[in-house]
């Protein structure tokens, strides 16, 4: 629950939410106008200028959207963030480093920050200073044009090719622990983990790291702790599976190809051992 009495409206919660489930009404860190021809924009602390944008509001998704809009140099007029309640433990530097690592792996130009200059630049706005409905509609159409609506900006950016591209979040399954239950596939909101058929007709788990938001729901639902999410790592290879039918319950399933059980049991029957219990029927 959000305590409105102490909320500063900095936007850090919206920036941190991997599924973009948190939003502050009327506030958006996306630019209402494009950067200038040199790819520059100005960010001003909201404590200095009404309608300014706090650095806390610029998460990885927002930075990716800004880069896709053409931004290459963000000029900062922020003051002393360390002394500000909203700016303590500011993760912006680390977030920017992650974005630039992703860009570097794909041979794309980085996003720089610079101190404010006397040059008049397009300014990032939180949206609350836009009062003209016709201009609001125009700005909205520009913001929607930053990246395909059906795909988050970060996923769109990470889909760029590269020799050995790393991703912000890369799910990985340990074949020695995986039970083939598919719970991770069912819960993943980004469909970053899917079941595919390989060329040889066998199933496999496919990890689309470019779409992974790092929400960690897959790790929470995995009862065998087989899933880890690596940060800034290459995509994991597909995990080959083999189909089988449990000799005890008859249920069909699949397990990692190199870890099929010698006893022919599914993970549930192997754990409960219901098949091994003796039953006496009295007529």
Coordinates of C-alpha atoms in Angstrom, one line a residue:
X1 CA 0.0 0.0 0.0
X2 CA 1.3 3.5 -0.9
X3 CA 1.3 6.1 1.8
X4 CA 0.3 9.2 0.0
X5 CA 1.2 11.4 2.9
X6 CA 4.9 10.7 2.6
X7 CA 5.2 9.9 -1.2
X8 CA 7.4 12.5 -2.9
X9 CA 6.3 11.6 -6.4
X10 CA 9.9 10.9 -7.5
X11 CA 8.8 8.0 -9.7
X12 CA 11.4 5.5 -8.4
X13 CA 8.7 2.8 -7.8
X14 CA 7.5 3.1 -11.4
X15 CA 11.1 3.0 -12.7
X16 CA 11.9 -0.1 -10.6
X17 CA 8.9 -2.1 -11.5
X18 CA 9.9 -4.6 -14.2
X19 CA 6.4 -5.1 -15.4
X20 CA 5.5 -1.4 -15.6
X21 CA 2.6 -2.2 -13.2
X22 CA 3.2 1.0 -11.2
X23 CA 2.4 4.4 -12.6
X24 CA 2.0 7.9 -11.2
X25 CA -1.1 9.6 -12.7
X26 CA -0.1 12.3 -15.1
X27 CA 3.6 11.6 -14.8
X28 CA 5.8 10.1 -17.5
X29 CA 9.6 10.4 -18.0
X30 CA 9.3 10.0 -21.7
X31 CA 10.1 13.1 -23.8
X32 CA 7.1 15.1 -25.1
X33 CA 9.4 16.3 -27.9
X34 CA 12.4 14.8 -29.6
X35 CA 16.0 15.6 -28.7
X36 CA 17.8 18.3 -30.7
X37 CA 19.7 17.5 -33.8
X38 CA 22.8 16.6 -31.8
X39 CA 20.7 14.1 -29.7
X40 CA 20.7 16.3 -26.6
X41 CA 18.1 16.8 -23.9
X42 CA 17.9 18.6 -20.6
X43 CA 16.8 17.0 -17.3
X44 CA 16.0 19.4 -14.5
X45 CA 15.3 18.4 -10.9
X46 CA 11.6 18.9 -10.0
X47 CA 12.7 20.8 -6.8
X48 CA 14.1 23.4 -9.1
X49 CA 11.5 23.6 -11.9
X50 CA 7.8 22.5 -11.7
X51 CA 7.3 19.7 -14.1
X52 CA 10.9 18.6 -13.8
X53 CA 11.9 14.9 -13.8
X54 CA 13.7 13.2 -10.9
X55 CA 16.7 11.0 -11.9
X56 CA 15.0 8.3 -9.7
X57 CA 12.3 8.0 -12.4
X58 CA 14.7 7.0 -15.1
X59 CA 14.9 3.2 -14.8
X60 CA 16.4 0.9 -17.5
X61 CA 13.2 0.8 -19.5
X62 CA 12.9 4.6 -19.5
X63 CA 16.5 5.0 -20.6
X64 CA 16.1 2.5 -23.4
X65 CA 13.0 4.4 -24.6
X66 CA 14.9 7.7 -24.5
X67 CA 17.8 6.2 -26.4
X68 CA 15.4 4.9 -29.1
X69 CA 14.0 8.4 -29.4
X70 CA 17.4 9.6 -30.5
X71 CA 18.8 10.8 -27.1
X72 CA 22.6 10.5 -26.9
X73 CA 23.5 13.1 -24.3
X74 CA 21.4 13.9 -21.2
X75 CA 22.4 17.2 -19.7
X76 CA 21.7 17.3 -15.9
X77 CA 20.6 20.1 -13.7
X78 CA 20.0 18.2 -10.5
X79 CA 21.8 19.8 -7.5
X80 CA 23.0 17.6 -4.6
X81 CA 21.0 14.3 -5.1
X82 CA 22.8 12.7 -2.1
X83 CA 21.2 15.1 0.3
X84 CA 17.7 14.7 -1.2
X85 CA 15.3 12.2 0.4
X86 CA 14.4 11.0 -3.1
X87 CA 17.9 10.8 -4.3
X88 CA 19.6 8.8 -1.6
X89 CA 21.2 5.6 -2.9
X90 CA 20.5 6.8 -6.4
X91 CA 20.8 3.8 -8.8
X92 CA 21.0 6.0 -11.9
X93 CA 24.7 5.6 -12.4
X94 CA 24.5 1.8 -12.3
X95 CA 21.4 1.8 -14.5
X96 CA 23.2 3.9 -17.1
X97 CA 26.2 1.6 -17.0
X98 CA 24.0 -1.4 -17.7
X99 CA 22.3 0.4 -20.6
X100 CA 25.7 1.3 -22.1
X101 CA 27.0 -2.2 -21.7
X102 CA 24.0 -3.5 -23.6
X103 CA 24.6 -0.8 -26.3
X104 CA 28.3 -1.6 -26.5
X105 CA 27.7 -5.3 -27.1
X106 CA 25.6 -4.4 -30.1
X107 CA 28.1 -1.8 -31.5
X108 CA 25.6 1.0 -30.8
X109 CA 26.5 4.5 -29.6
X110 CA 26.3 5.0 -25.8
X111 CA 24.2 7.4 -23.8
X112 CA 26.3 10.1 -22.1
X113 CA 25.5 12.5 -19.3
X114 CA 26.9 16.0 -19.1
X115 CA 26.5 19.1 -16.9
X116 CA 24.0 21.7 -17.9
X117 CA 25.2 24.3 -20.3
X118 CA 23.9 27.7 -21.4
X119 CA 22.6 26.1 -24.6
X120 CA 18.8 25.9 -24.7
X121 CA 17.8 22.3 -25.0
X122 CA 14.5 20.3 -25.2
X123 CA 13.6 19.5 -21.6
X124 CA 12.3 16.3 -20.2
X125 CA 8.9 16.9 -18.6
X126 CA 6.9 14.9 -16.2
X127 CA 3.7 15.7 -18.2
X128 CA 2.0 17.9 -15.6
X129 CA 2.9 21.1 -17.4
X130 CA 1.1 20.1 -20.6
X131 CA -2.3 21.9 -20.6
X132 CA -3.3 22.1 -24.2
X133 CA -5.4 19.0 -25.1
X134 CA -4.3 19.2 -28.8
X135 CA -0.6 19.4 -27.8
X136 CA -1.2 16.6 -25.3
X137 CA -2.5 14.4 -28.0
X138 CA 0.5 15.3 -30.3
X139 CA 3.0 14.6 -27.5
X140 CA 1.2 11.3 -26.7
X141 CA 1.6 10.2 -30.3
X142 CA 5.3 11.1 -30.3
X143 CA 5.9 9.2 -27.1
X144 CA 4.1 6.1 -28.5
X145 CA 6.4 6.3 -31.5
X146 CA 9.5 5.7 -29.4
X147 CA 9.3 2.0 -29.7
X148 CA 6.8 -0.6 -30.9
X149 CA 3.7 -0.5 -28.6
X150 CA 3.6 -4.3 -28.4
X151 CA 7.1 -4.6 -27.1
X152 CA 8.9 -2.7 -24.2
X153 CA 11.7 -0.4 -25.3
X154 CA 14.4 -2.4 -23.5
X155 CA 13.3 -5.6 -25.2
X156 CA 13.2 -3.8 -28.6
X157 CA 16.8 -2.5 -27.9
X158 CA 18.1 -5.9 -26.8
X159 CA 16.9 -7.5 -30.0
X160 CA 19.6 -5.7 -31.9
X161 CA 22.2 -8.2 -33.1
X162 CA 25.7 -8.4 -31.8
X163 CA 28.7 -10.8 -31.8
X164 CA 28.1 -11.8 -28.1
X165 CA 25.4 -9.5 -26.8
X166 CA 24.6 -9.5 -23.1
X167 CA 21.2 -8.9 -21.6
X168 CA 20.0 -7.0 -18.6
X169 CA 18.3 -10.2 -17.3
X170 CA 19.1 -13.7 -18.5
X171 CA 17.1 -16.7 -17.1
X172 CA 19.0 -20.0 -16.9
X173 CA 17.7 -23.4 -16.0
X174 CA 19.9 -26.0 -14.2
X175 CA 19.2 -29.3 -16.0
X176 CA 20.2 -31.3 -12.9
X177 CA 17.4 -29.7 -10.8
X178 CA 14.7 -29.1 -13.4
X179 CA 11.6 -31.4 -13.1
X180 CA 10.0 -30.3 -16.4
X181 CA 6.8 -29.1 -14.6
X182 CA 6.4 -26.0 -16.9
X183 CA 5.4 -23.8 -14.0
X184 CA 7.9 -21.2 -15.1
X185 CA 6.5 -21.0 -18.6
X186 CA 2.9 -20.6 -17.3
X187 CA 3.8 -17.7 -14.9
X188 CA 6.2 -15.7 -17.1
X189 CA 4.3 -12.5 -18.0
X190 CA 6.8 -11.6 -20.8
X191 CA 6.8 -15.1 -22.4
X192 CA 10.6 -15.0 -22.0
X193 CA 10.6 -18.8 -21.4
X194 CA 8.8 -21.1 -23.9
X195 CA 8.5 -24.7 -24.9
X196 CA 9.6 -25.3 -28.5
X197 CA 10.1 -28.2 -30.8
X198 CA 13.6 -28.7 -32.1
X199 CA 14.6 -29.9 -35.6
X200 CA 14.9 -33.5 -34.3
X201 CA 11.3 -33.4 -33.1
X202 CA 12.1 -33.3 -29.4
X203 CA 11.0 -30.5 -27.1
X204 CA 13.3 -27.9 -25.5
X205 CA 13.0 -24.9 -23.2
X206 CA 13.9 -21.7 -25.0
X207 CA 15.0 -18.6 -23.0
X208 CA 14.4 -15.3 -24.8
X209 CA 16.6 -13.1 -22.6
X210 CA 15.8 -10.0 -24.7
X211 CA 12.2 -10.2 -23.4
X212 CA 13.0 -11.0 -19.8
X213 CA 12.1 -8.1 -17.4
X214 CA 13.8 -9.7 -14.4
X215 CA 10.6 -9.9 -12.4
X216 CA 11.8 -13.2 -10.8
X217 CA 8.3 -14.8 -10.8
X218 CA 9.9 -17.9 -12.4
X219 CA 12.4 -18.3 -9.6
X220 CA 9.6 -17.9 -7.0
X221 CA 7.4 -20.5 -8.5
X222 CA 10.1 -23.1 -9.1
X223 CA 9.9 -25.7 -6.3
X224 CA 13.2 -27.3 -7.2
X225 CA 15.2 -24.0 -7.3
X226 CA 16.3 -24.8 -10.8
X227 CA 16.1 -21.3 -12.2
X228 CA 18.5 -18.4 -11.8
X229 CA 18.4 -15.0 -13.5
X230 CA 21.9 -13.7 -14.4
X231 CA 22.4 -10.0 -14.7
X232 CA 24.2 -8.5 -17.7
X233 CA 24.9 -12.0 -19.2
X234 CA 24.6 -13.7 -22.6
X235 CA 21.4 -15.6 -23.3
X236 CA 21.4 -19.2 -22.1
X237 CA 21.2 -21.9 -24.7
X238 CA 18.1 -23.9 -25.2
X239 CA 17.7 -26.8 -22.8
X240 CA 17.1 -30.0 -24.6
X241 CA 14.3 -32.2 -23.2
X242 CA 13.1 -35.8 -23.8
X243 CA 9.6 -37.0 -23.6
X244 CA 8.7 -40.0 -21.4
X245 CA 5.7 -41.7 -19.7
X246 CA 5.9 -42.4 -16.0
X247 CA 5.8 -46.2 -15.4
X248 CA 3.9 -45.7 -12.2
X249 CA 1.1 -43.2 -12.9
X250 CA 1.2 -43.3 -16.7
X251 CA 1.4 -39.5 -17.0
X252 CA 3.4 -38.2 -20.1
X253 CA 6.0 -35.6 -19.5
X254 CA 9.4 -34.4 -20.3
X255 CA 12.7 -33.9 -18.5
X256 CA 16.2 -32.6 -19.4
X257 CA 17.6 -35.0 -21.9
X258 CA 20.7 -35.9 -19.8
X259 CA 18.8 -36.3 -16.6
X260 CA 16.0 -38.8 -17.3
X261 CA 15.4 -41.0 -14.3
X262 CA 16.6 -44.6 -14.7
X263 CA 13.6 -45.9 -12.8
X264 CA 11.2 -44.3 -15.3
X265 CA 9.3 -42.3 -12.7
X266 CA 8.0 -38.8 -13.0
X267 CA 9.2 -36.3 -10.3
X268 CA 6.0 -36.5 -8.4
X269 CA 5.9 -40.3 -8.2
X270 CA 9.6 -40.4 -7.3
X271 CA 9.0 -38.0 -4.4
X272 CA 5.8 -39.5 -3.0
X273 CA 6.5 -43.2 -3.8
X274 CA 2.8 -43.9 -3.9
X275 CA 3.6 -46.8 -6.3
X276 CA 5.8 -48.5 -3.7
X277 CA 3.1 -48.7 -1.0
X278 CA 1.4 -52.0 -0.3
X279 CA -2.4 -52.2 -0.2
X280 CA -4.4 -55.0 1.2
X281 CA -7.9 -55.7 -0.2
X282 CA -10.2 -57.6 2.2
X283 CA -13.1 -59.3 0.4

